[in-house]
Amino acid sequence: RIKTKEIRFNKKRKSRFRRTILLATGLLLRQRRIAMTNSKKLIIGNLKMNPVSLVEFERYLDMLEKELKGKDFEKTEIVVCPPIVFLQKLLDRKLKNVKAGAQDAYWEYQGAFTGEYSAGMLKSVGANFVIVGHSERRKYFGENEETINLKLKAILKNGLNAVLCVG
């Protein structure tokens, strides 16, 4: 069960915008406490709409694999969030110490939502993380706190790690 709490930021501004923050209870909260005590650093690479071809993405993965080889990642977790068309290629490479993430997810489980993909779909292919709340999505696609809240709930319900962009 997920509870939501609304918190006001930037009270000095006339518009007084609000951000919806999810407060999870139960197991999720315990998982967060465990993660916090492990104090691992989290590095997330959001590739946005890059690279533009599969060949370039494979070169990127080769370079990443070469850079990470022989390095100690005991205290660091690395996540790569490529464009959705390259997610399966990343998962197939099974890079050591690299987890796969998605740049977005839709809040509905299934249905007639052309071009969207659900958190359940992402989990089924092997993604671990999902980023939501991007400033570009707010600016160009009209996403707001309500839709971001719905996405966060869907991501957490499906057992994925949510990364919330604020600001």
PDB file of C-alpha atoms in Angstrom:
ATOM      1  CA  ARG A   1       0.000   0.000   0.000  1.00  0.00           C
ATOM      2  CA  ILE A   2       1.338   3.403  -0.977  1.00  0.00           C
ATOM      3  CA  LYS A   3       0.474   6.662   0.725  1.00  0.00           C
ATOM      4  CA  THR A   4       0.979  10.045  -0.888  1.00  0.00           C
ATOM      5  CA  LYS A   5       1.812  13.302   0.758  1.00  0.00           C
ATOM      6  CA  GLU A   6       1.828  16.685  -0.893  1.00  0.00           C
ATOM      7  CA  ILE A   7       4.682  19.014  -0.025  1.00  0.00           C
ATOM      8  CA  ARG A   8       5.048  22.651  -1.120  1.00  0.00           C
ATOM      9  CA  PHE A   9       8.367  23.865  -2.493  1.00  0.00           C
ATOM     10  CA  ASN A  10       9.510  27.424  -3.272  1.00  0.00           C
ATOM     11  CA  LYS A  11       6.972  29.154  -1.067  1.00  0.00           C
ATOM     12  CA  LYS A  12       8.481  32.516  -2.073  1.00  0.00           C
ATOM     13  CA  ARG A  13       7.141  32.200  -5.626  1.00  0.00           C
ATOM     14  CA  LYS A  14       3.690  33.610  -6.322  1.00  0.00           C
ATOM     15  CA  SER A  15       2.577  30.491  -8.174  1.00  0.00           C
ATOM     16  CA  ARG A  16       3.542  28.174  -5.290  1.00  0.00           C
ATOM     17  CA  PHE A  17       3.922  25.029  -7.327  1.00  0.00           C
ATOM     18  CA  ARG A  18       3.553  21.640  -5.698  1.00  0.00           C
ATOM     19  CA  ARG A  19       5.359  18.356  -6.084  1.00  0.00           C
ATOM     20  CA  THR A  20       3.745  15.085  -5.130  1.00  0.00           C
ATOM     21  CA  ILE A  21       6.003  12.901  -3.081  1.00  0.00           C
ATOM     22  CA  LEU A  22       5.305   9.247  -2.525  1.00  0.00           C
ATOM     23  CA  LEU A  23       5.754   7.923   0.938  1.00  0.00           C
ATOM     24  CA  ALA A  24       5.861   4.158   0.885  1.00  0.00           C
ATOM     25  CA  THR A  25       5.049   1.987   3.842  1.00  0.00           C
ATOM     26  CA  GLY A  26       5.788  -1.573   4.837  1.00  0.00           C
ATOM     27  CA  LEU A  27       8.289  -3.646   2.868  1.00  0.00           C
ATOM     28  CA  LEU A  28       9.274  -0.837   0.516  1.00  0.00           C
ATOM     29  CA  LEU A  29      10.250   1.360   3.457  1.00  0.00           C
ATOM     30  CA  ARG A  30      12.309  -1.471   4.952  1.00  0.00           C
ATOM     31  CA  GLN A  31      14.056  -1.975   1.590  1.00  0.00           C
ATOM     32  CA  ARG A  32      14.939   1.716   1.477  1.00  0.00           C
ATOM     33  CA  ARG A  33      16.406   1.541   4.992  1.00  0.00           C
ATOM     34  CA  ILE A  34      18.536  -1.449   3.992  1.00  0.00           C
ATOM     35  CA  ALA A  35      19.716   0.361   0.853  1.00  0.00           C
ATOM     36  CA  MET A  36      20.595   3.422   2.893  1.00  0.00           C
ATOM     37  CA  THR A  37      22.667   1.438   5.382  1.00  0.00           C
ATOM     38  CA  ASN A  38      24.632  -0.179   2.551  1.00  0.00           C
ATOM     39  CA  SER A  39      25.550   3.363   1.419  1.00  0.00           C
ATOM     40  CA  LYS A  40      26.240   2.433  -2.186  1.00  0.00           C
ATOM     41  CA  LYS A  41      26.684   5.287  -4.610  1.00  0.00           C
ATOM     42  CA  LEU A  42      24.257   5.225  -7.497  1.00  0.00           C
ATOM     43  CA  ILE A  43      25.404   6.362 -10.937  1.00  0.00           C
ATOM     44  CA  ILE A  44      22.669   6.591 -13.561  1.00  0.00           C
ATOM     45  CA  GLY A  45      23.389   7.311 -17.198  1.00  0.00           C
ATOM     46  CA  ASN A  46      20.285   8.645 -18.956  1.00  0.00           C
ATOM     47  CA  LEU A  47      21.168   8.484 -22.641  1.00  0.00           C
ATOM     48  CA  LYS A  48      18.065  10.513 -23.608  1.00  0.00           C
ATOM     49  CA  MET A  49      17.549  10.169 -27.384  1.00  0.00           C
ATOM     50  CA  ASN A  50      21.145   9.077 -28.049  1.00  0.00           C
ATOM     51  CA  PRO A  51      22.747   7.349 -29.874  1.00  0.00           C
ATOM     52  CA  VAL A  52      20.795   7.454 -33.102  1.00  0.00           C
ATOM     53  CA  SER A  53      21.668   3.976 -34.417  1.00  0.00           C
ATOM     54  CA  LEU A  54      22.129   0.455 -33.147  1.00  0.00           C
ATOM     55  CA  VAL A  55      25.708   0.425 -34.464  1.00  0.00           C
ATOM     56  CA  GLU A  56      26.533   3.515 -32.378  1.00  0.00           C
ATOM     57  CA  PHE A  57      24.861   1.982 -29.319  1.00  0.00           C
ATOM     58  CA  GLU A  58      26.923  -1.187 -29.686  1.00  0.00           C
ATOM     59  CA  ARG A  59      30.079   0.974 -29.861  1.00  0.00           C
ATOM     60  CA  TYR A  60      28.923   2.746 -26.699  1.00  0.00           C
ATOM     61  CA  LEU A  61      28.466  -0.601 -24.928  1.00  0.00           C
ATOM     62  CA  ASP A  62      31.920  -1.771 -26.086  1.00  0.00           C
ATOM     63  CA  MET A  63      33.462   1.427 -24.708  1.00  0.00           C
ATOM     64  CA  LEU A  64      31.536   1.127 -21.425  1.00  0.00           C
ATOM     65  CA  GLU A  65      32.566  -2.500 -20.987  1.00  0.00           C
ATOM     66  CA  LYS A  66      36.215  -1.597 -21.638  1.00  0.00           C
ATOM     67  CA  GLU A  67      36.091   1.301 -19.134  1.00  0.00           C
ATOM     68  CA  LEU A  68      34.513  -0.824 -16.396  1.00  0.00           C
ATOM     69  CA  LYS A  69      36.751  -3.863 -16.838  1.00  0.00           C
ATOM     70  CA  GLY A  70      38.882  -4.604 -13.793  1.00  0.00           C
ATOM     71  CA  LYS A  71      37.369  -1.833 -11.671  1.00  0.00           C
ATOM     72  CA  ASP A  72      35.951  -2.354  -8.188  1.00  0.00           C
ATOM     73  CA  PHE A  73      32.249  -1.551  -7.864  1.00  0.00           C
ATOM     74  CA  GLU A  74      31.658  -2.861  -4.377  1.00  0.00           C
ATOM     75  CA  LYS A  75      30.356   0.536  -3.223  1.00  0.00           C
ATOM     76  CA  THR A  76      28.840   1.719  -6.504  1.00  0.00           C
ATOM     77  CA  GLU A  77      25.776   0.733  -8.482  1.00  0.00           C
ATOM     78  CA  ILE A  78      25.749   1.646 -12.174  1.00  0.00           C
ATOM     79  CA  VAL A  79      22.538   1.981 -14.181  1.00  0.00           C
ATOM     80  CA  VAL A  80      22.252   2.718 -17.899  1.00  0.00           C
ATOM     81  CA  CYS A  81      18.936   4.022 -19.244  1.00  0.00           C
ATOM     82  CA  PRO A  82      19.076   3.886 -23.044  1.00  0.00           C
ATOM     83  CA  PRO A  83      16.286   4.760 -25.467  1.00  0.00           C
ATOM     84  CA  ILE A  84      13.669   2.017 -25.230  1.00  0.00           C
ATOM     85  CA  VAL A  85      14.567   0.590 -28.660  1.00  0.00           C
ATOM     86  CA  PHE A  86      18.027  -0.313 -27.294  1.00  0.00           C
ATOM     87  CA  LEU A  87      16.992  -1.651 -23.880  1.00  0.00           C
ATOM     88  CA  GLN A  88      16.936  -5.300 -24.956  1.00  0.00           C
ATOM     89  CA  LYS A  89      20.374  -4.972 -26.551  1.00  0.00           C
ATOM     90  CA  LEU A  90      21.738  -3.668 -23.227  1.00  0.00           C
ATOM     91  CA  LEU A  91      20.104  -6.527 -21.337  1.00  0.00           C
ATOM     92  CA  ASP A  92      21.463  -9.100 -23.820  1.00  0.00           C
ATOM     93  CA  ARG A  93      25.024  -7.868 -23.272  1.00  0.00           C
ATOM     94  CA  LYS A  94      24.856  -8.763 -19.549  1.00  0.00           C
ATOM     95  CA  LEU A  95      27.529  -6.249 -18.610  1.00  0.00           C
ATOM     96  CA  LYS A  96      29.041  -7.010 -15.210  1.00  0.00           C
ATOM     97  CA  ASN A  97      28.056  -4.448 -12.546  1.00  0.00           C
ATOM     98  CA  VAL A  98      25.638  -2.624 -14.885  1.00  0.00           C
ATOM     99  CA  LYS A  99      21.896  -2.623 -14.384  1.00  0.00           C
ATOM    100  CA  ALA A 100      19.362  -1.634 -17.025  1.00  0.00           C
ATOM    101  CA  GLY A 101      16.803   1.102 -16.648  1.00  0.00           C
ATOM    102  CA  ALA A 102      14.121   2.785 -18.680  1.00  0.00           C
ATOM    103  CA  GLN A 103      13.658   6.486 -19.296  1.00  0.00           C
ATOM    104  CA  ASP A 104       9.912   6.436 -18.686  1.00  0.00           C
ATOM    105  CA  ALA A 105       6.887   4.206 -18.118  1.00  0.00           C
ATOM    106  CA  TYR A 106       3.141   4.538 -18.467  1.00  0.00           C
ATOM    107  CA  TRP A 107       0.905   4.087 -15.434  1.00  0.00           C
ATOM    108  CA  GLU A 108      -1.631   1.712 -16.997  1.00  0.00           C
ATOM    109  CA  TYR A 109      -0.852  -2.001 -16.980  1.00  0.00           C
ATOM    110  CA  GLN A 110      -2.106  -2.572 -20.543  1.00  0.00           C
ATOM    111  CA  GLY A 111      -4.495  -1.175 -23.105  1.00  0.00           C
ATOM    112  CA  ALA A 112      -4.817   0.991 -26.202  1.00  0.00           C
ATOM    113  CA  PHE A 113      -2.010   3.443 -25.405  1.00  0.00           C
ATOM    114  CA  THR A 114      -0.016   3.645 -28.626  1.00  0.00           C
ATOM    115  CA  GLY A 115       3.692   4.219 -28.112  1.00  0.00           C
ATOM    116  CA  GLU A 116       3.571   3.713 -24.355  1.00  0.00           C
ATOM    117  CA  TYR A 117       5.027   0.861 -22.315  1.00  0.00           C
ATOM    118  CA  SER A 118       4.049  -0.220 -18.823  1.00  0.00           C
ATOM    119  CA  ALA A 119       6.185  -0.840 -15.758  1.00  0.00           C
ATOM    120  CA  GLY A 120       5.102  -4.475 -15.957  1.00  0.00           C
ATOM    121  CA  MET A 121       6.496  -4.734 -19.488  1.00  0.00           C
ATOM    122  CA  LEU A 122       9.781  -3.211 -18.362  1.00  0.00           C
ATOM    123  CA  LYS A 123      10.048  -5.623 -15.447  1.00  0.00           C
ATOM    124  CA  SER A 124       9.260  -8.603 -17.686  1.00  0.00           C
ATOM    125  CA  VAL A 125      12.231  -7.871 -19.969  1.00  0.00           C
ATOM    126  CA  GLY A 126      14.623  -7.349 -17.041  1.00  0.00           C
ATOM    127  CA  ALA A 127      14.787  -3.609 -16.330  1.00  0.00           C
ATOM    128  CA  ASN A 128      15.549  -2.642 -12.723  1.00  0.00           C
ATOM    129  CA  PHE A 129      15.077   1.139 -12.704  1.00  0.00           C
ATOM    130  CA  VAL A 130      12.719   3.679 -14.279  1.00  0.00           C
ATOM    131  CA  ILE A 131      13.262   7.435 -14.430  1.00  0.00           C
ATOM    132  CA  VAL A 132      10.208   9.720 -14.263  1.00  0.00           C
ATOM    133  CA  GLY A 133       9.558  13.426 -13.896  1.00  0.00           C
ATOM    134  CA  HIS A 134      11.964  14.629 -16.584  1.00  0.00           C
ATOM    135  CA  SER A 135      11.893  18.387 -17.133  1.00  0.00           C
ATOM    136  CA  GLU A 136      11.560  17.801 -20.905  1.00  0.00           C
ATOM    137  CA  ARG A 137       8.466  15.657 -20.404  1.00  0.00           C
ATOM    138  CA  ARG A 138       6.962  18.337 -18.190  1.00  0.00           C
ATOM    139  CA  LYS A 139       7.785  21.070 -20.710  1.00  0.00           C
ATOM    140  CA  TYR A 140       7.006  19.391 -24.052  1.00  0.00           C
ATOM    141  CA  PHE A 141       4.429  16.740 -23.142  1.00  0.00           C
ATOM    142  CA  GLY A 142       2.561  18.501 -20.359  1.00  0.00           C
ATOM    143  CA  GLU A 143       3.338  15.973 -17.660  1.00  0.00           C
ATOM    144  CA  ASN A 144       2.456  17.201 -14.202  1.00  0.00           C
ATOM    145  CA  GLU A 145       2.589  16.040 -10.604  1.00  0.00           C
ATOM    146  CA  GLU A 146      -0.579  13.978 -10.992  1.00  0.00           C
ATOM    147  CA  THR A 147       0.675  11.952 -13.972  1.00  0.00           C
ATOM    148  CA  ILE A 148       4.126  11.559 -12.426  1.00  0.00           C
ATOM    149  CA  ASN A 149       2.489  10.311  -9.229  1.00  0.00           C
ATOM    150  CA  LEU A 150       0.532   7.707 -11.235  1.00  0.00           C
ATOM    151  CA  LYS A 151       3.744   6.578 -12.924  1.00  0.00           C
ATOM    152  CA  LEU A 152       5.588   6.323  -9.610  1.00  0.00           C
ATOM    153  CA  LYS A 153       2.820   4.198  -8.124  1.00  0.00           C
ATOM    154  CA  ALA A 154       2.894   1.838 -11.131  1.00  0.00           C
ATOM    155  CA  ILE A 155       6.682   1.548 -11.015  1.00  0.00           C
ATOM    156  CA  LEU A 156       6.751   0.751  -7.301  1.00  0.00           C
ATOM    157  CA  LYS A 157       3.791  -1.631  -7.577  1.00  0.00           C
ATOM    158  CA  ASN A 158       5.765  -3.630 -10.136  1.00  0.00           C
ATOM    159  CA  GLY A 159       8.819  -3.883  -7.870  1.00  0.00           C
ATOM    160  CA  LEU A 160      11.048  -1.577  -9.886  1.00  0.00           C
ATOM    161  CA  ASN A 161      13.279   1.166  -8.506  1.00  0.00           C
ATOM    162  CA  ALA A 162      11.870   4.613  -9.260  1.00  0.00           C
ATOM    163  CA  VAL A 163      14.141   7.564  -9.961  1.00  0.00           C
ATOM    164  CA  LEU A 164      12.275  10.853  -9.574  1.00  0.00           C
ATOM    165  CA  CYS A 165      13.630  13.947 -11.325  1.00  0.00           C
ATOM    166  CA  VAL A 166      12.835  17.069  -9.323  1.00  0.00           C
ATOM    167  CA  GLY A 167      13.366  20.557 -10.656  1.00  0.00           C
TER     168      GLY A 167
END
